[in-house]
């Protein structure tokens, strides 16, 4: 059925393809060279949904953004800086986040609670407000590819490439589009890999409905990637819906609801996979699909356990079809497992049938593991549960990047 | 109070220091060169307690050992091989584990259910019984230091040193002793780091009481170490009590119960720390102590989250006092945390007071982090909960060891 839904990727699309959005990005001086300040603006107060880090230590901007959204469930602009996470900065940090919100509201002449704030970068360092404040005024939003590129760069930290995607679908016979920009996971200074996602769409959908959909989709996309298992203090994914596509308000009863969910899923999944592929020091994207679990939840536990295993990650780096490590990761995943009925395949090769080695060709396996995307498929043969997870290999470069001094 | 209990380490002690025990170890040919077959024998059926891996995929010897103990709660000999884990070996694997039990029972002329079996090594490979069986007969047990050393070597895999310890205490005015031998964690072929622990004591204690004590102590010792978060299919810790020390049967009501718990705790903790220090590629032991948590359980969650964080492990390797990573690991540990009241110290240096940086000397911190043992102390200032965990740094060698081919 998903097949029949017509959601297609727009290669030349960008964060400003959905109607009503403009962006800007520039270098304010928080970072040495690259852009470090960006803004996403909507010509009208957009309906909004957001999910935040589950880390109990949450950075100041997370608190401020929650406060803004709670008031009216509308956001018209998101101000973002990279280079400093404004986390563990106490009272001063909260003041600074409010100042960023206030100055941005002034600039766009909108109420403060229409502004969301996001930061990523070094923890425990006071925000260089002397650099940020004057530059917020200098942000000139627009819809050109240059504007989109400048914005995309302004949210990056140790990312080696900018993550962006754009899809379109038909709802009520009208063309609607959704686009996103994200920055990568890893975590905390010096690698500063907070995960941030900014998604725009022109569909007509109420904030509460959008929130429910986002939570559900994020669980199957952004929450299924792992680079090192660490969770940042600043993670945030926010969706703005401008309601300019002219469709009837979307609800689960809408005839095209499935198309919308597919649109949101494709957007989030594509960004999530780009993040996993760009994990620190990563050379390969690992995609795990689990079927036949007792439940979808169990399937996801198993998939995450496999992509999260340091031993599986190093084996993939070493192009070693080490199924012993994979089966061990399945065993300790916490999911219901029948030790006798596990099938496993790496790419085209079946390694295990009913938990027994099939006698595969090590050479063939090693060749397959040279690829940039490694697929691991597991069938537990218990029930109908399915789940996916994405990760990357563990390399010398991960150690190098993370063992290096902050200075 | 713990201070007042007189439990002292016996440097020249060994696994056969407790009365009634003898051991042997030799090279049977499962491994290329080093010893790979060992036996621990007690002159009489010993009371026994054991804990096993929580991995749902459990190797054949685990099943056989459980079966033996269930029958009478007595074990007189433990037969152990390294080089092959006899895991994921199906029906044949179970037959082979039974054969090892049977041949060992014959050799010592004791009932089969007095024999425990343990294996560690490559997963999914059939056991080379043609090598193991004839060599079980060749095992000549004794109490010399050479016997102890031969046995200690026979259980090792990628361990770089043999882990052993011995303590003594006074119970009912009688000198009692406890000793242990262990092999290291990491996991699964090629690194083959199953965690195995064999503990002997001459105290008089019933199996069920010993089992309760062991479970409790293992939770605060062996279960508090992590090298890479992976859990093997073969982990086992077993304690044999020969009842030759002549003390009154130990129960929680016994006047010297605390001394016994301390004896067991010191033995397990010392072995656990040796295992963590010998983690694959490790150059440093990381010891985390958490105080002021809402509960002991929460304190342990936080301690484990810190030693388990790849980012903390790489920072320690890089001698980087990166408290941002530590506070993030505290935040995502799942424990109750007040983001405003966290104190943190690395060795002698306070890094955070009430979650705020104290402005420590990076140079001093870097110097401290050159040590071979790194202490991280956290105070959550919430309640009385305390907990400890041990781990090691994450190094280039961990990646090298685990990325290398099995062949």
PDB file of N, CA and C in Angstrom, chain B residues 96-154:
ATOM      1  N   UNK B  96      28.384 -32.480  23.185  1.00  0.00           N
ATOM      2  CA  UNK B  96      29.803 -32.315  23.534  1.00  0.00           C
ATOM      3  C   UNK B  96      29.970 -31.845  24.979  1.00  0.00           C
ATOM      4  N   UNK B  97      29.104 -30.906  25.413  1.00  0.00           N
ATOM      5  CA  UNK B  97      29.208 -30.419  26.796  1.00  0.00           C
ATOM      6  C   UNK B  97      28.907 -31.559  27.779  1.00  0.00           C
ATOM      7  N   UNK B  98      27.915 -32.390  27.435  1.00  0.00           N
ATOM      8  CA  UNK B  98      27.610 -33.548  28.288  1.00  0.00           C
ATOM      9  C   UNK B  98      28.792 -34.509  28.317  1.00  0.00           C
ATOM     10  N   UNK B  99      29.437 -34.684  27.170  1.00  0.00           N
ATOM     11  CA  UNK B  99      30.601 -35.576  27.119  1.00  0.00           C
ATOM     12  C   UNK B  99      31.721 -35.060  28.020  1.00  0.00           C
ATOM     13  N   UNK B 100      31.955 -33.749  27.975  1.00  0.00           N
ATOM     14  CA  UNK B 100      32.990 -33.177  28.845  1.00  0.00           C
ATOM     15  C   UNK B 100      32.647 -33.451  30.307  1.00  0.00           C
ATOM     16  N   UNK B 101      31.357 -33.315  30.636  1.00  0.00           N
ATOM     17  CA  UNK B 101      30.931 -33.567  32.013  1.00  0.00           C
ATOM     18  C   UNK B 101      31.140 -35.027  32.377  1.00  0.00           C
ATOM     19  N   UNK B 102      30.731 -35.897  31.477  1.00  0.00           N
ATOM     20  CA  UNK B 102      30.788 -37.330  31.710  1.00  0.00           C
ATOM     21  C   UNK B 102      32.228 -37.822  31.876  1.00  0.00           C
ATOM     22  N   UNK B 103      33.108 -37.408  30.967  1.00  0.00           N
ATOM     23  CA  UNK B 103      34.509 -37.849  31.023  1.00  0.00           C
ATOM     24  C   UNK B 103      35.182 -37.349  32.310  1.00  0.00           C
ATOM     25  N   UNK B 104      34.830 -36.106  32.712  1.00  0.00           N
ATOM     26  CA  UNK B 104      35.418 -35.550  33.934  1.00  0.00           C
ATOM     27  C   UNK B 104      34.917 -36.308  35.165  1.00  0.00           C
ATOM     28  N   UNK B 105      33.636 -36.692  35.151  1.00  0.00           N
ATOM     29  CA  UNK B 105      33.063 -37.453  36.271  1.00  0.00           C
ATOM     30  C   UNK B 105      33.764 -38.811  36.390  1.00  0.00           C
ATOM     31  N   UNK B 106      33.969 -39.445  35.245  1.00  0.00           N
ATOM     32  CA  UNK B 106      34.693 -40.732  35.211  1.00  0.00           C
ATOM     33  C   UNK B 106      36.076 -40.570  35.833  1.00  0.00           C
ATOM     34  N   UNK B 107      36.787 -39.553  35.362  1.00  0.00           N
ATOM     35  CA  UNK B 107      38.169 -39.354  35.798  1.00  0.00           C
ATOM     36  C   UNK B 107      38.265 -39.224  37.315  1.00  0.00           C
ATOM     37  N   UNK B 108      37.329 -38.453  37.897  1.00  0.00           N
ATOM     38  CA  UNK B 108      37.407 -38.211  39.347  1.00  0.00           C
ATOM     39  C   UNK B 108      36.515 -39.164  40.132  1.00  0.00           C
ATOM     40  N   UNK B 109      35.868 -40.079  39.400  1.00  0.00           N
ATOM     41  CA  UNK B 109      35.010 -41.065  40.074  1.00  0.00           C
ATOM     42  C   UNK B 109      33.962 -40.398  40.955  1.00  0.00           C
ATOM     43  N   UNK B 110      33.267 -39.412  40.388  1.00  0.00           N
ATOM     44  CA  UNK B 110      32.177 -38.757  41.120  1.00  0.00           C
ATOM     45  C   UNK B 110      30.942 -38.748  40.227  1.00  0.00           C
ATOM     46  N   UNK B 111      29.751 -38.551  40.828  1.00  0.00           N
ATOM     47  CA  UNK B 111      28.536 -38.504  40.005  1.00  0.00           C
ATOM     48  C   UNK B 111      28.606 -37.356  38.993  1.00  0.00           C
ATOM     49  N   UNK B 112      27.997 -37.546  37.839  1.00  0.00           N
ATOM     50  CA  UNK B 112      28.008 -36.527  36.780  1.00  0.00           C
ATOM     51  C   UNK B 112      27.514 -35.172  37.268  1.00  0.00           C
ATOM     52  N   UNK B 113      26.487 -35.207  38.120  1.00  0.00           N
ATOM     53  CA  UNK B 113      25.913 -33.910  38.507  1.00  0.00           C
ATOM     54  C   UNK B 113      26.784 -33.166  39.529  1.00  0.00           C
ATOM     55  N   UNK B 114      27.958 -33.720  39.852  1.00  0.00           N
ATOM     56  CA  UNK B 114      28.925 -32.985  40.677  1.00  0.00           C
ATOM     57  C   UNK B 114      29.910 -32.220  39.797  1.00  0.00           C
ATOM     58  N   UNK B 115      29.693 -32.271  38.473  1.00  0.00           N
ATOM     59  CA  UNK B 115      30.618 -31.619  37.533  1.00  0.00           C
ATOM     60  C   UNK B 115      29.977 -30.387  36.885  1.00  0.00           C
ATOM     61  N   UNK B 116      30.696 -29.274  36.895  1.00  0.00           N
ATOM     62  CA  UNK B 116      30.280 -28.070  36.171  1.00  0.00           C
ATOM     63  C   UNK B 116      31.181 -27.927  34.943  1.00  0.00           C
ATOM     64  N   UNK B 117      30.622 -27.353  33.863  1.00  0.00           N
ATOM     65  CA  UNK B 117      31.382 -27.191  32.618  1.00  0.00           C
ATOM     66  C   UNK B 117      31.376 -25.724  32.202  1.00  0.00           C
ATOM     67  N   UNK B 118      32.522 -25.207  31.777  1.00  0.00           N
ATOM     68  CA  UNK B 118      32.605 -23.833  31.280  1.00  0.00           C
ATOM     69  C   UNK B 118      33.486 -23.803  30.038  1.00  0.00           C
ATOM     70  N   UNK B 119      33.076 -22.975  29.068  1.00  0.00           N
ATOM     71  CA  UNK B 119      33.861 -22.832  27.836  1.00  0.00           C
ATOM     72  C   UNK B 119      33.942 -21.368  27.460  1.00  0.00           C
ATOM     73  N   UNK B 120      35.012 -20.987  26.785  1.00  0.00           N
ATOM     74  CA  UNK B 120      35.139 -19.627  26.277  1.00  0.00           C
ATOM     75  C   UNK B 120      35.988 -19.664  25.014  1.00  0.00           C
ATOM     76  N   UNK B 121      35.575 -18.888  24.026  1.00  0.00           N
ATOM     77  CA  UNK B 121      36.337 -18.867  22.785  1.00  0.00           C
ATOM     78  C   UNK B 121      35.468 -18.557  21.598  1.00  0.00           C
ATOM     79  N   UNK B 122      35.763 -19.168  20.471  1.00  0.00           N
ATOM     80  CA  UNK B 122      35.057 -18.882  19.230  1.00  0.00           C
ATOM     81  C   UNK B 122      33.626 -19.409  19.279  1.00  0.00           C
ATOM     82  N   UNK B 123      32.713 -18.611  18.768  1.00  0.00           N
ATOM     83  CA  UNK B 123      31.298 -18.992  18.703  1.00  0.00           C
ATOM     84  C   UNK B 123      31.009 -19.717  17.396  1.00  0.00           C
ATOM     85  N   UNK B 124      30.085 -20.695  17.464  1.00  0.00           N
ATOM     86  CA  UNK B 124      29.583 -21.304  16.227  1.00  0.00           C
ATOM     87  C   UNK B 124      30.505 -22.302  15.571  1.00  0.00           C
ATOM     88  N   UNK B 125      31.490 -22.744  16.326  1.00  0.00           N
ATOM     89  CA  UNK B 125      32.442 -23.708  15.795  1.00  0.00           C
ATOM     90  C   UNK B 125      32.292 -24.999  16.595  1.00  0.00           C
ATOM     91  N   UNK B 126      32.274 -26.152  15.915  1.00  0.00           N
ATOM     92  CA  UNK B 126      32.105 -27.416  16.628  1.00  0.00           C
ATOM     93  C   UNK B 126      33.315 -27.659  17.538  1.00  0.00           C
ATOM     94  N   UNK B 127      33.062 -28.226  18.711  1.00  0.00           N
ATOM     95  CA  UNK B 127      34.143 -28.480  19.674  1.00  0.00           C
ATOM     96  C   UNK B 127      35.067 -29.575  19.159  1.00  0.00           C
ATOM     97  N   UNK B 128      36.375 -29.359  19.245  1.00  0.00           N
ATOM     98  CA  UNK B 128      37.333 -30.411  18.825  1.00  0.00           C
ATOM     99  C   UNK B 128      37.460 -31.457  19.923  1.00  0.00           C
ATOM    100  N   UNK B 129      36.424 -32.293  20.054  1.00  0.00           N
ATOM    101  CA  UNK B 129      36.377 -33.255  21.159  1.00  0.00           C
ATOM    102  C   UNK B 129      37.523 -34.268  21.098  1.00  0.00           C
ATOM    103  N   UNK B 130      38.016 -34.515  19.881  1.00  0.00           N
ATOM    104  CA  UNK B 130      39.141 -35.471  19.735  1.00  0.00           C
ATOM    105  C   UNK B 130      40.366 -34.957  20.505  1.00  0.00           C
ATOM    106  N   UNK B 131      40.433 -33.633  20.665  1.00  0.00           N
ATOM    107  CA  UNK B 131      41.567 -33.087  21.437  1.00  0.00           C
ATOM    108  C   UNK B 131      41.226 -32.999  22.916  1.00  0.00           C
ATOM    109  N   UNK B 132      39.984 -32.572  23.212  1.00  0.00           N
ATOM    110  CA  UNK B 132      39.606 -32.321  24.609  1.00  0.00           C
ATOM    111  C   UNK B 132      39.496 -33.612  25.430  1.00  0.00           C
ATOM    112  N   UNK B 133      38.753 -34.589  24.933  1.00  0.00           N
ATOM    113  CA  UNK B 133      38.488 -35.803  25.708  1.00  0.00           C
ATOM    114  C   UNK B 133      39.759 -36.499  26.207  1.00  0.00           C
ATOM    115  N   UNK B 134      40.698 -36.864  25.311  1.00  0.00           N
ATOM    116  CA  UNK B 134      41.900 -37.557  25.806  1.00  0.00           C
ATOM    117  C   UNK B 134      42.700 -36.718  26.813  1.00  0.00           C
ATOM    118  N   UNK B 135      42.626 -35.386  26.666  1.00  0.00           N
ATOM    119  CA  UNK B 135      43.429 -34.545  27.568  1.00  0.00           C
ATOM    120  C   UNK B 135      42.775 -34.345  28.930  1.00  0.00           C
ATOM    121  N   UNK B 136      41.458 -34.553  29.011  1.00  0.00           N
ATOM    122  CA  UNK B 136      40.823 -34.453  30.332  1.00  0.00           C
ATOM    123  C   UNK B 136      41.449 -35.508  31.239  1.00  0.00           C
ATOM    124  N   UNK B 137      41.667 -36.702  30.668  1.00  0.00           N
ATOM    125  CA  UNK B 137      42.295 -37.773  31.464  1.00  0.00           C
ATOM    126  C   UNK B 137      43.703 -37.395  31.916  1.00  0.00           C
ATOM    127  N   UNK B 138      44.376 -36.583  31.085  1.00  0.00           N
ATOM    128  CA  UNK B 138      45.774 -36.235  31.395  1.00  0.00           C
ATOM    129  C   UNK B 138      45.904 -35.154  32.477  1.00  0.00           C
ATOM    130  N   UNK B 139      44.792 -34.556  32.891  1.00  0.00           N
ATOM    131  CA  UNK B 139      44.866 -33.474  33.883  1.00  0.00           C
ATOM    132  C   UNK B 139      45.260 -34.021  35.251  1.00  0.00           C
ATOM    133  N   UNK B 140      46.434 -33.621  35.758  1.00  0.00           N
ATOM    134  CA  UNK B 140      46.899 -34.094  37.063  1.00  0.00           C
ATOM    135  C   UNK B 140      46.801 -32.950  38.067  1.00  0.00           C
ATOM    136  N   UNK B 141      45.791 -32.993  38.939  1.00  0.00           N
ATOM    137  CA  UNK B 141      45.585 -31.879  39.856  1.00  0.00           C
ATOM    138  C   UNK B 141      46.598 -31.846  40.992  1.00  0.00           C
ATOM    139  N   UNK B 142      46.849 -30.629  41.492  1.00  0.00           N
ATOM    140  CA  UNK B 142      47.778 -30.463  42.599  1.00  0.00           C
ATOM    141  C   UNK B 142      47.612 -29.090  43.217  1.00  0.00           C
ATOM    142  N   UNK B 143      48.442 -28.774  44.210  1.00  0.00           N
ATOM    143  CA  UNK B 143      48.290 -27.512  44.940  1.00  0.00           C
ATOM    144  C   UNK B 143      49.522 -26.615  44.820  1.00  0.00           C
ATOM    145  N   UNK B 144      50.458 -26.972  43.962  1.00  0.00           N
ATOM    146  CA  UNK B 144      51.666 -26.151  43.840  1.00  0.00           C
ATOM    147  C   UNK B 144      51.363 -24.844  43.113  1.00  0.00           C
ATOM    148  N   UNK B 145      52.276 -23.859  43.234  1.00  0.00           N
ATOM    149  CA  UNK B 145      52.116 -22.595  42.509  1.00  0.00           C
ATOM    150  C   UNK B 145      52.091 -22.864  41.012  1.00  0.00           C
ATOM    151  N   UNK B 146      52.853 -23.846  40.578  1.00  0.00           N
ATOM    152  CA  UNK B 146      52.868 -24.189  39.153  1.00  0.00           C
ATOM    153  C   UNK B 146      51.493 -24.662  38.735  1.00  0.00           C
ATOM    154  N   UNK B 147      50.880 -25.525  39.542  1.00  0.00           N
ATOM    155  CA  UNK B 147      49.522 -25.993  39.217  1.00  0.00           C
ATOM    156  C   UNK B 147      48.578 -24.794  39.082  1.00  0.00           C
ATOM    157  N   UNK B 148      48.661 -23.876  40.054  1.00  0.00           N
ATOM    158  CA  UNK B 148      47.770 -22.709  40.039  1.00  0.00           C
ATOM    159  C   UNK B 148      48.009 -21.871  38.781  1.00  0.00           C
ATOM    160  N   UNK B 149      49.297 -21.680  38.425  1.00  0.00           N
ATOM    161  CA  UNK B 149      49.627 -20.867  37.252  1.00  0.00           C
ATOM    162  C   UNK B 149      49.137 -21.548  35.971  1.00  0.00           C
ATOM    163  N   UNK B 150      49.333 -22.855  35.884  1.00  0.00           N
ATOM    164  CA  UNK B 150      48.894 -23.617  34.701  1.00  0.00           C
ATOM    165  C   UNK B 150      47.380 -23.497  34.533  1.00  0.00           C
ATOM    166  N   UNK B 151      46.658 -23.597  35.659  1.00  0.00           N
ATOM    167  CA  UNK B 151      45.196 -23.492  35.617  1.00  0.00           C
ATOM    168  C   UNK B 151      44.786 -22.087  35.182  1.00  0.00           C
ATOM    169  N   UNK B 152      45.413 -21.082  35.817  1.00  0.00           N
ATOM    170  CA  UNK B 152      45.084 -19.702  35.481  1.00  0.00           C
ATOM    171  C   UNK B 152      45.253 -19.423  33.999  1.00  0.00           C
ATOM    172  N   UNK B 153      46.313 -19.959  33.415  1.00  0.00           N
ATOM    173  CA  UNK B 153      46.572 -19.719  31.995  1.00  0.00           C
ATOM    174  C   UNK B 153      45.551 -20.444  31.117  1.00  0.00           C
ATOM    175  N   UNK B 154      45.069 -21.577  31.590  1.00  0.00           N
ATOM    176  CA  UNK B 154      44.212 -22.420  30.731  1.00  0.00           C
ATOM    177  C   UNK B 154      42.852 -21.800  30.437  1.00  0.00           C
TER     178      UNK B 154
END
